[in-house]
PDB file of C-alpha atoms in Angstrom:
ATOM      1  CA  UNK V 103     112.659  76.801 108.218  1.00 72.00           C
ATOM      2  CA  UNK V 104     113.637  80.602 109.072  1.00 72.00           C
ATOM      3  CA  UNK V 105     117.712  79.853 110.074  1.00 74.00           C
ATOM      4  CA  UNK V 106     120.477  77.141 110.191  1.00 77.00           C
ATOM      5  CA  UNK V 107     123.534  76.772 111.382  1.00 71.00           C
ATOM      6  CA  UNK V 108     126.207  74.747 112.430  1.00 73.00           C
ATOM      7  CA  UNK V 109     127.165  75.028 116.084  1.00 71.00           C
ATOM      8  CA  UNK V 110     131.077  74.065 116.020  1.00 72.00           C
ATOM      9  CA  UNK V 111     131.773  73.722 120.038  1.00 70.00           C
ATOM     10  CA  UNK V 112     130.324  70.561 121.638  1.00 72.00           C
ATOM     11  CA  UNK V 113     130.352  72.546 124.576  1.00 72.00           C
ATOM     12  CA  UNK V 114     131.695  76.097 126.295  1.00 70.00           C
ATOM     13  CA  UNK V 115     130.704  78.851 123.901  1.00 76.00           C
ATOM     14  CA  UNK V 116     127.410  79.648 124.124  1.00 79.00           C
ATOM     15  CA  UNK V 117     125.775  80.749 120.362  1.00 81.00           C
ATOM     16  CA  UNK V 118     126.749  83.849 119.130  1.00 82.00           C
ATOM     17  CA  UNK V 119     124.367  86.950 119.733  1.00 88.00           C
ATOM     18  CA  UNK V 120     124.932  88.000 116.331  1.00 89.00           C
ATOM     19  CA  UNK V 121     123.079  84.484 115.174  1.00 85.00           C
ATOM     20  CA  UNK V 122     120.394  84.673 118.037  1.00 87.00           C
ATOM     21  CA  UNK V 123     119.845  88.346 116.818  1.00 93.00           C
ATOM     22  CA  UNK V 124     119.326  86.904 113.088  1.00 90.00           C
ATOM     23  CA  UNK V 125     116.874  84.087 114.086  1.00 89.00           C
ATOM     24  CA  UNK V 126     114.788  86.632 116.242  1.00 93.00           C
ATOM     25  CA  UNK V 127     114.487  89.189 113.191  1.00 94.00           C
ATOM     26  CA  UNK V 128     113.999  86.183 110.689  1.00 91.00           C
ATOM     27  CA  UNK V 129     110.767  84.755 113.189  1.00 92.00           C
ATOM     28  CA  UNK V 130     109.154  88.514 113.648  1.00 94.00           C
ATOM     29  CA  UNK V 131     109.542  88.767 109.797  1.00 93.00           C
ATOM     30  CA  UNK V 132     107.410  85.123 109.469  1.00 92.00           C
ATOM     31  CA  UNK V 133     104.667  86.092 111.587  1.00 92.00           C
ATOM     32  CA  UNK V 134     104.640  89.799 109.940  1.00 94.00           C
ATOM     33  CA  UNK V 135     103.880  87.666 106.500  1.00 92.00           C
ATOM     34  CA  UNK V 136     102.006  84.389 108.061  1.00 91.00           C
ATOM     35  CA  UNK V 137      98.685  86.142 107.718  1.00 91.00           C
ATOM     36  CA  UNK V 138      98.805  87.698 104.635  1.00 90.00           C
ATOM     37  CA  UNK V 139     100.115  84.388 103.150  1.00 88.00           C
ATOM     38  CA  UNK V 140      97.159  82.317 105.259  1.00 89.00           C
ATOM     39  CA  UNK V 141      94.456  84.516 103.494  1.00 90.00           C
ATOM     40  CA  UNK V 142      96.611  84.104 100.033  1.00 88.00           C
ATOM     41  CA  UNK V 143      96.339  80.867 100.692  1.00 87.00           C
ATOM     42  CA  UNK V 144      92.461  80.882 101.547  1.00 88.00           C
ATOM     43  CA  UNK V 145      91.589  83.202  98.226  1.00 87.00           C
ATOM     44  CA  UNK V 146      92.870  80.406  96.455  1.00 79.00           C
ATOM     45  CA  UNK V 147      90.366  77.749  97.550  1.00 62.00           C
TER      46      UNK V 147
END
């Protein structure tokens, strides 16, 4: 899981670009570390 949050509005405000901005920076971080983790991971075995 990279973000959560509550959305408040059932409807009319679209999600803030401040929380879209955090997501987007949170995935590119993942898939910076997913390999390095995947051959971690592999070492291990």
């Amino acid at each position: 899981m990279l973000h959560v949050f509550k959305k408040k509005s059932k409807h009319g405000i679209a999600t803030p670009k401040q929380e879209i901005d955090l997501v987007k920076a949170r995935l590119k971080y993942a898939e910076q570390l997913y390999p390095e983790w995947l051959e971690e991971i592999n070492r291990g075995k």
